[in-house]
Amino acid sequence: MRSLRARTLSITGMLGVLLLLWACYPASEVTYSNPQNTVNQWLIESKPADSKLQVTLRYERRRDTGFSSHSNDFGIELDQLAGLTRDQVMSATGTNVHFQLKRDAGTFDLEGWFKQGNGSGHFTFAPSSSFNSELSRMGFDRATDEQLLSLAMADTGLAFINELKAQGYDTTTVEQLVRMANHGVRLEYLQGLKSLGYSVKSTDLVVRMKDHGVNLNFIKELAALGYNNLTPDELVRTRDHGVSARYISEFMAAGYDRAPLDQWVTMRDHGVSTEFVTELKTLGYDRLPPEDLRRLKDHGVSASFIKEIRELGYSDTSIEQLVRLKDHGVSAAYIKRMKERGYADLTLDEYIRLRDRGERE
């Protein structure tokens, strides 16, 4: 408990330092086009166990309808931040910093403060006219400065666009590029999908996959169980319904055969877990068919319900009868009460009929 409290205090203290750094360093309202309508801020954290710096870039744009906010988090090697040194990052007393992050779509010029591995400040962004010209050469419409900022924040550059073209994606507009950038579709994701045998080719589908949490590890783990060449819709549905490789593996370890994904989705939707299977096994119901497991769950027949019925001397009760008992409101408590009233040594069916005739507890 003391160790947990210490770690909690340590984490809370670190967050406090980061927030203080961000709050104390003035948020400068500067931008590429209008110094009055955008607030650009950066936050960088150095974690001992990670060779990369964890960067957050955030900007708020004031519009007639209010503020719109955009944020991007990523890891980056120190040598990619021109003008920033390890000594500055780890300064014990704190130091002012000024450095740059260059991306295909433009360059970030960052100023601020670093102390003991944590820094914050503001940035300006210089859009790249040469990148815009390259977009035109590749058949895209001309990007606005704000679109270039979005592309640069996500590091959506020429390598990303070339990968899209090589894989035959239907991406033809800058707006589609920005949408993928804003939804977390990165070069590594495109390349990873290709290496796993997936040829998505659709901007909308790849964004949907990313939005629904279909990451590369999720696909790899399913493939390891023999679920290959799934459609994007199948991957999304499986993910949305909470079916993971671990869920399937636990059932296979419990003696169930590999089944179509739709069966696992249905079982998950009905609340069937391996914990439920294990509880049933201890009561003598071993490796019930999936349809029986779903039926028990649907009708509210729990392991405790079965156990209480067994303790009254009714063993080896069929699935059908357990469901009928639950549906008709016959519980162990009801049977005990009826026994106290003189209705002893009845069969379960007789207790059901008794309940149906209106005999209450």
Coordinates of C-alpha atoms in Angstrom, one line a residue:
M1 CA 0.0 0.0 0.0
R2 CA 2.8 2.4 0.9
S3 CA 4.6 1.6 -2.5
L4 CA 1.3 2.2 -4.4
R5 CA 0.8 5.5 -2.5
A6 CA 4.3 6.6 -3.3
R7 CA 3.9 5.8 -7.0
T8 CA 0.6 7.7 -7.1
L9 CA 2.2 10.7 -5.5
S10 CA 5.1 10.5 -7.9
I11 CA 2.8 10.4 -10.9
T12 CA 0.6 13.2 -9.5
G13 CA 3.7 15.3 -8.9
M14 CA 5.0 14.8 -12.5
L15 CA 1.6 15.8 -13.9
G16 CA 1.7 18.8 -11.7
V17 CA 5.1 19.9 -13.0
L18 CA 4.0 19.4 -16.6
L19 CA 0.8 21.4 -16.1
L20 CA 2.7 24.1 -14.3
L21 CA 5.3 24.4 -17.1
W22 CA 2.5 24.6 -19.7
A23 CA 0.5 27.1 -17.7
C24 CA 3.5 29.3 -16.7
Y25 CA 5.0 29.6 -20.2
P26 CA 2.9 32.1 -22.1
A27 CA 0.7 30.7 -24.8
S28 CA 1.5 32.9 -27.7
E29 CA -1.3 33.6 -30.2
V30 CA 0.8 33.2 -33.3
T31 CA 0.1 31.5 -36.6
Y32 CA 1.1 31.1 -40.2
S33 CA -1.5 33.5 -41.4
N34 CA -3.2 35.5 -38.7
P35 CA -1.5 36.2 -35.4
Q36 CA -4.9 36.7 -33.7
N37 CA -6.8 33.6 -34.5
T38 CA -4.7 30.6 -33.4
V39 CA -3.0 29.4 -30.2
N40 CA -0.2 26.9 -30.8
Q41 CA 1.3 25.0 -27.9
W42 CA 3.7 22.1 -27.4
L43 CA 4.5 19.7 -24.6
I44 CA 7.4 17.3 -24.4
E45 CA 8.1 14.6 -21.8
S46 CA 11.2 12.4 -21.5
K47 CA 10.4 9.0 -20.0
P48 CA 13.4 7.1 -18.5
A49 CA 12.3 3.8 -20.0
D50 CA 11.7 5.2 -23.5
S51 CA 14.5 6.4 -25.9
K52 CA 12.0 8.6 -27.6
L53 CA 10.6 11.9 -26.4
Q54 CA 6.8 12.0 -26.1
V55 CA 5.6 15.1 -28.0
T56 CA 2.1 16.8 -27.9
L57 CA 1.4 19.5 -30.4
R58 CA -1.9 21.4 -29.9
Y59 CA -3.5 24.3 -31.6
E60 CA -6.8 26.1 -31.2
R61 CA -8.3 28.1 -34.0
R62 CA -10.8 30.8 -33.3
R63 CA -13.7 30.8 -35.7
D64 CA -16.9 32.8 -36.0
T65 CA -18.7 29.8 -34.4
G66 CA -16.2 29.3 -31.6
F67 CA -13.0 27.5 -31.1
S68 CA -11.8 24.3 -32.8
S69 CA -9.0 22.4 -31.2
H70 CA -6.6 19.9 -32.7
S71 CA -4.0 17.8 -30.9
N72 CA -1.4 15.2 -31.9
D73 CA 0.7 12.9 -29.8
F74 CA 3.8 11.0 -31.0
G75 CA 7.2 9.7 -30.1
I76 CA 10.3 11.1 -31.7
E77 CA 14.1 10.8 -31.4
L78 CA 15.9 13.7 -30.0
D79 CA 18.1 14.1 -33.1
Q80 CA 15.0 15.0 -35.1
L81 CA 14.5 18.2 -33.1
A82 CA 17.2 20.5 -34.6
G83 CA 18.7 22.8 -32.0
L84 CA 17.6 20.8 -28.9
T85 CA 20.2 18.9 -26.8
R86 CA 20.0 16.3 -24.2
D87 CA 21.6 18.6 -21.6
Q88 CA 18.8 21.2 -22.3
V89 CA 16.1 18.5 -21.9
M90 CA 17.5 17.3 -18.6
S91 CA 18.5 20.7 -17.2
A92 CA 18.3 20.6 -13.4
T93 CA 17.6 24.3 -13.0
G94 CA 15.6 24.9 -16.2
T95 CA 16.5 26.5 -19.4
N96 CA 15.0 28.4 -22.3
V97 CA 15.0 26.5 -25.6
H98 CA 14.5 27.2 -29.3
F99 CA 14.5 24.3 -31.8
Q100 CA 12.8 23.1 -35.0
L101 CA 10.9 20.1 -36.2
K102 CA 11.0 19.7 -40.0
R103 CA 8.3 17.8 -41.8
D104 CA 7.5 17.5 -45.6
A105 CA 4.5 19.8 -45.3
G106 CA 6.3 22.5 -43.3
T107 CA 8.6 23.4 -40.4
F108 CA 7.6 23.9 -36.7
D109 CA 9.6 26.6 -34.9
L110 CA 9.3 25.8 -31.2
E111 CA 10.3 28.0 -28.2
G112 CA 9.8 27.4 -24.5
W113 CA 11.3 26.0 -21.4
F114 CA 12.8 22.6 -20.3
K115 CA 13.5 21.3 -16.8
Q116 CA 14.3 17.8 -15.7
G117 CA 13.0 16.1 -18.8
N118 CA 9.8 18.0 -19.2
G119 CA 9.2 21.0 -21.4
S120 CA 6.5 23.2 -22.9
G121 CA 6.0 26.4 -24.9
H122 CA 4.6 27.7 -28.1
F123 CA 5.3 27.2 -31.8
T124 CA 4.9 28.8 -35.1
F125 CA 4.5 26.9 -38.4
A126 CA 5.9 27.7 -41.8
P127 CA 4.1 25.9 -44.6
S128 CA 6.2 24.4 -47.3
S129 CA 5.5 25.8 -50.7
S130 CA 7.6 23.2 -52.4
F131 CA 5.5 20.4 -50.8
N132 CA 2.4 22.2 -52.1
S133 CA 3.9 22.3 -55.6
E134 CA 4.7 18.5 -55.3
L135 CA 1.1 17.9 -54.3
S136 CA -0.1 19.6 -57.5
R137 CA 2.4 17.6 -59.5
M138 CA 1.0 14.4 -58.1
G139 CA -2.5 15.4 -59.1
F140 CA -3.8 16.8 -55.8
D141 CA -5.5 20.2 -55.4
R142 CA -3.6 22.9 -53.7
A143 CA -3.5 22.7 -49.9
T144 CA -4.4 25.5 -47.6
D145 CA -2.0 26.6 -44.9
E146 CA -4.3 25.0 -42.2
Q147 CA -4.4 21.7 -44.2
L148 CA -0.6 21.7 -44.4
L149 CA -0.4 22.2 -40.6
S150 CA -2.6 19.2 -40.1
L151 CA -0.5 17.1 -42.5
A152 CA 2.7 18.2 -40.8
M153 CA 1.4 17.5 -37.3
A154 CA 0.7 13.9 -38.3
D155 CA 3.9 13.7 -40.4
T156 CA 1.8 12.9 -43.5
G157 CA 4.3 13.5 -46.2
L158 CA 5.6 12.3 -49.6
A159 CA 6.4 8.8 -48.4
F160 CA 2.8 8.4 -47.1
I161 CA 1.4 9.6 -50.4
N162 CA 3.7 7.4 -52.5
E163 CA 2.6 4.4 -50.4
L164 CA -1.1 5.2 -51.0
K165 CA -0.4 5.4 -54.8
A166 CA 1.6 2.2 -54.7
Q167 CA -1.2 0.3 -53.0
G168 CA -3.9 1.7 -55.3
Y169 CA -5.8 3.8 -52.8
D170 CA -8.6 6.0 -54.0
T171 CA -7.1 9.1 -52.4
T172 CA -7.3 12.0 -54.8
T173 CA -7.9 15.1 -52.7
V174 CA -6.0 16.9 -50.0
E175 CA -9.1 16.7 -47.8
Q176 CA -8.8 12.9 -47.8
L177 CA -5.2 13.2 -46.8
V178 CA -6.1 15.5 -44.0
R179 CA -8.9 13.2 -42.9
M180 CA -6.5 10.2 -42.7
A181 CA -3.9 12.4 -40.8
N182 CA -6.5 13.6 -38.3
H183 CA -7.8 10.0 -37.7
G184 CA -4.4 8.5 -37.0
V185 CA -3.7 6.7 -40.3
R186 CA 0.1 6.6 -40.5
L187 CA 2.6 5.3 -43.0
E188 CA 3.4 2.4 -40.6
Y189 CA -0.2 1.4 -40.6
L190 CA -0.5 1.3 -44.4
Q191 CA 2.7 -0.7 -44.7
G192 CA 1.7 -3.0 -41.9
L193 CA -1.7 -3.8 -43.5
K194 CA 0.1 -4.6 -46.7
S195 CA 2.6 -6.9 -45.0
L196 CA -0.4 -8.8 -43.4
G197 CA -2.0 -9.3 -46.8
Y198 CA -4.6 -6.6 -46.7
S199 CA -5.3 -4.5 -49.7
V200 CA -7.8 -2.0 -48.4
K201 CA -7.5 0.7 -51.1
S202 CA -10.3 2.8 -49.7
T203 CA -9.7 6.0 -47.8
D204 CA -13.1 5.7 -46.0
L205 CA -12.5 2.0 -45.0
V206 CA -8.9 2.5 -43.7
V207 CA -10.1 5.5 -41.6
R208 CA -13.0 3.4 -40.3
M209 CA -10.7 0.6 -39.3
K210 CA -8.5 3.0 -37.4
D211 CA -11.4 4.7 -35.7
H212 CA -12.7 1.4 -34.5
G213 CA -9.4 0.3 -33.0
V214 CA -8.4 -2.3 -35.6
N215 CA -4.7 -2.0 -35.0
L216 CA -2.0 -4.2 -36.5
N217 CA -1.6 -6.3 -33.4
F218 CA -5.3 -7.1 -33.3
I219 CA -5.0 -8.4 -36.9
K220 CA -1.8 -10.3 -36.2
E221 CA -3.3 -12.1 -33.2
L222 CA -6.4 -13.2 -35.1
A223 CA -4.2 -14.4 -38.0
A224 CA -2.2 -16.5 -35.5
L225 CA -5.4 -18.4 -34.7
G226 CA -6.1 -18.9 -38.4
Y227 CA -8.4 -16.0 -39.1
N228 CA -6.8 -14.6 -42.2
N229 CA -7.9 -12.5 -45.2
L230 CA -10.8 -11.0 -43.3
T231 CA -12.7 -8.1 -44.8
P232 CA -12.4 -4.6 -43.2
D233 CA -16.0 -4.9 -42.2
E234 CA -15.4 -8.3 -40.5
L235 CA -12.4 -6.8 -38.6
V236 CA -14.4 -3.8 -37.5
R237 CA -17.4 -5.9 -36.4
T238 CA -15.1 -8.3 -34.5
R239 CA -13.4 -5.4 -32.7
D240 CA -16.6 -3.5 -32.0
H241 CA -18.2 -6.6 -30.3
G242 CA -15.2 -7.1 -28.0
V243 CA -14.0 -10.3 -29.6
S244 CA -10.2 -10.6 -29.3
A245 CA -7.7 -13.3 -29.9
R246 CA -7.5 -13.8 -26.2
Y247 CA -11.2 -14.3 -25.9
I248 CA -11.1 -17.0 -28.6
S249 CA -8.0 -18.6 -27.2
E250 CA -9.5 -19.0 -23.7
F251 CA -12.5 -20.9 -25.2
M252 CA -10.2 -23.1 -27.2
A253 CA -8.1 -23.8 -24.1
A254 CA -11.4 -24.9 -22.4
G255 CA -11.9 -27.5 -25.1
Y256 CA -13.9 -25.7 -27.7
D257 CA -13.1 -26.0 -31.4
R258 CA -12.1 -23.1 -33.5
A259 CA -15.4 -21.6 -34.9
P260 CA -16.4 -18.9 -37.4
L261 CA -15.9 -15.3 -36.0
D262 CA -19.7 -14.8 -36.2
Q263 CA -20.2 -17.5 -33.5
W264 CA -17.7 -15.8 -31.2
V265 CA -19.4 -12.4 -31.8
T266 CA -22.8 -13.9 -30.9
M267 CA -21.4 -15.5 -27.8
R268 CA -19.8 -12.3 -26.7
D269 CA -23.0 -10.3 -27.4
H270 CA -24.9 -12.7 -25.1
G271 CA -22.4 -12.3 -22.3
V272 CA -20.9 -15.8 -22.5
S273 CA -17.4 -15.9 -20.9
T274 CA -14.9 -18.6 -20.1
E275 CA -15.5 -17.8 -16.4
F276 CA -19.1 -18.8 -16.9
V277 CA -18.0 -22.0 -18.7
T278 CA -15.6 -22.8 -15.8
E279 CA -18.4 -22.3 -13.2
L280 CA -20.7 -24.6 -15.1
K281 CA -18.0 -27.2 -15.4
T282 CA -17.7 -27.3 -11.6
L283 CA -21.4 -28.0 -11.4
G284 CA -21.2 -30.9 -13.9
Y285 CA -22.1 -29.1 -17.1
D286 CA -18.9 -29.6 -19.1
R287 CA -18.4 -28.2 -22.6
L288 CA -22.0 -27.3 -23.2
P289 CA -22.8 -26.4 -26.9
P290 CA -22.6 -22.6 -27.6
E291 CA -26.3 -22.4 -28.2
D292 CA -26.9 -23.8 -24.6
L293 CA -24.5 -21.3 -23.1
R294 CA -26.2 -18.5 -24.9
R295 CA -29.6 -19.7 -23.8
L296 CA -28.7 -20.0 -20.2
K297 CA -27.3 -16.4 -20.3
D298 CA -30.3 -15.1 -22.1
H299 CA -32.7 -16.5 -19.5
G300 CA -30.6 -15.4 -16.5
V301 CA -29.6 -18.8 -15.4
S302 CA -26.4 -18.2 -13.4
A303 CA -24.1 -20.7 -11.8
S304 CA -25.3 -19.6 -8.4
F305 CA -28.9 -20.3 -9.4
I306 CA -28.0 -23.8 -10.5
K307 CA -25.9 -24.4 -7.4
E308 CA -28.8 -23.4 -5.1
I309 CA -31.2 -25.8 -6.9
R310 CA -28.6 -28.6 -6.6
E311 CA -28.3 -28.0 -2.9
L312 CA -32.0 -28.8 -2.5
G313 CA -31.3 -32.3 -3.9
Y314 CA -32.1 -31.6 -7.6
S315 CA -29.0 -32.7 -9.4
D316 CA -28.5 -33.3 -13.1
T317 CA -31.2 -30.8 -14.0
S318 CA -31.4 -30.4 -17.7
I319 CA -30.7 -27.1 -19.5
E320 CA -34.4 -27.0 -20.6
Q321 CA -35.6 -27.4 -17.1
L322 CA -33.3 -24.8 -15.6
V323 CA -34.5 -22.3 -18.2
R324 CA -38.2 -23.2 -17.4
L325 CA -37.5 -22.8 -13.6
K326 CA -36.0 -19.3 -14.2
D327 CA -38.7 -18.3 -16.7
H328 CA -41.5 -19.3 -14.3
G329 CA -39.9 -17.6 -11.3
V330 CA -39.1 -20.8 -9.4
S331 CA -36.0 -20.2 -7.3
A332 CA -34.4 -22.2 -4.5
A333 CA -35.9 -19.6 -2.1
Y334 CA -39.4 -20.3 -3.5
I335 CA -39.0 -24.1 -3.2
K336 CA -37.8 -23.7 0.4
R337 CA -40.8 -21.5 1.3
M338 CA -43.2 -24.0 -0.3
K339 CA -41.7 -26.9 1.6
E340 CA -42.3 -24.9 4.8
R341 CA -45.9 -24.6 3.8
G342 CA -46.2 -28.4 3.4
Y343 CA -45.4 -28.7 -0.3
A344 CA -42.6 -31.1 0.2
D345 CA -41.0 -33.7 -2.0
L346 CA -42.4 -32.3 -5.2
T347 CA -40.7 -32.5 -8.6
L348 CA -39.4 -29.3 -10.2
D349 CA -42.2 -29.5 -12.8
E350 CA -44.7 -29.6 -9.9
Y351 CA -43.2 -26.5 -8.3
I352 CA -43.5 -24.8 -11.7
R353 CA -47.2 -25.7 -11.9
L354 CA -47.6 -24.5 -8.3
R355 CA -46.1 -21.2 -9.2
D356 CA -48.1 -20.9 -12.3
R357 CA -51.4 -21.4 -10.3
G358 CA -50.5 -18.3 -8.3
E359 CA -49.0 -19.8 -5.2
R360 CA -46.6 -17.1 -4.0
E361 CA -43.9 -17.1 -1.4

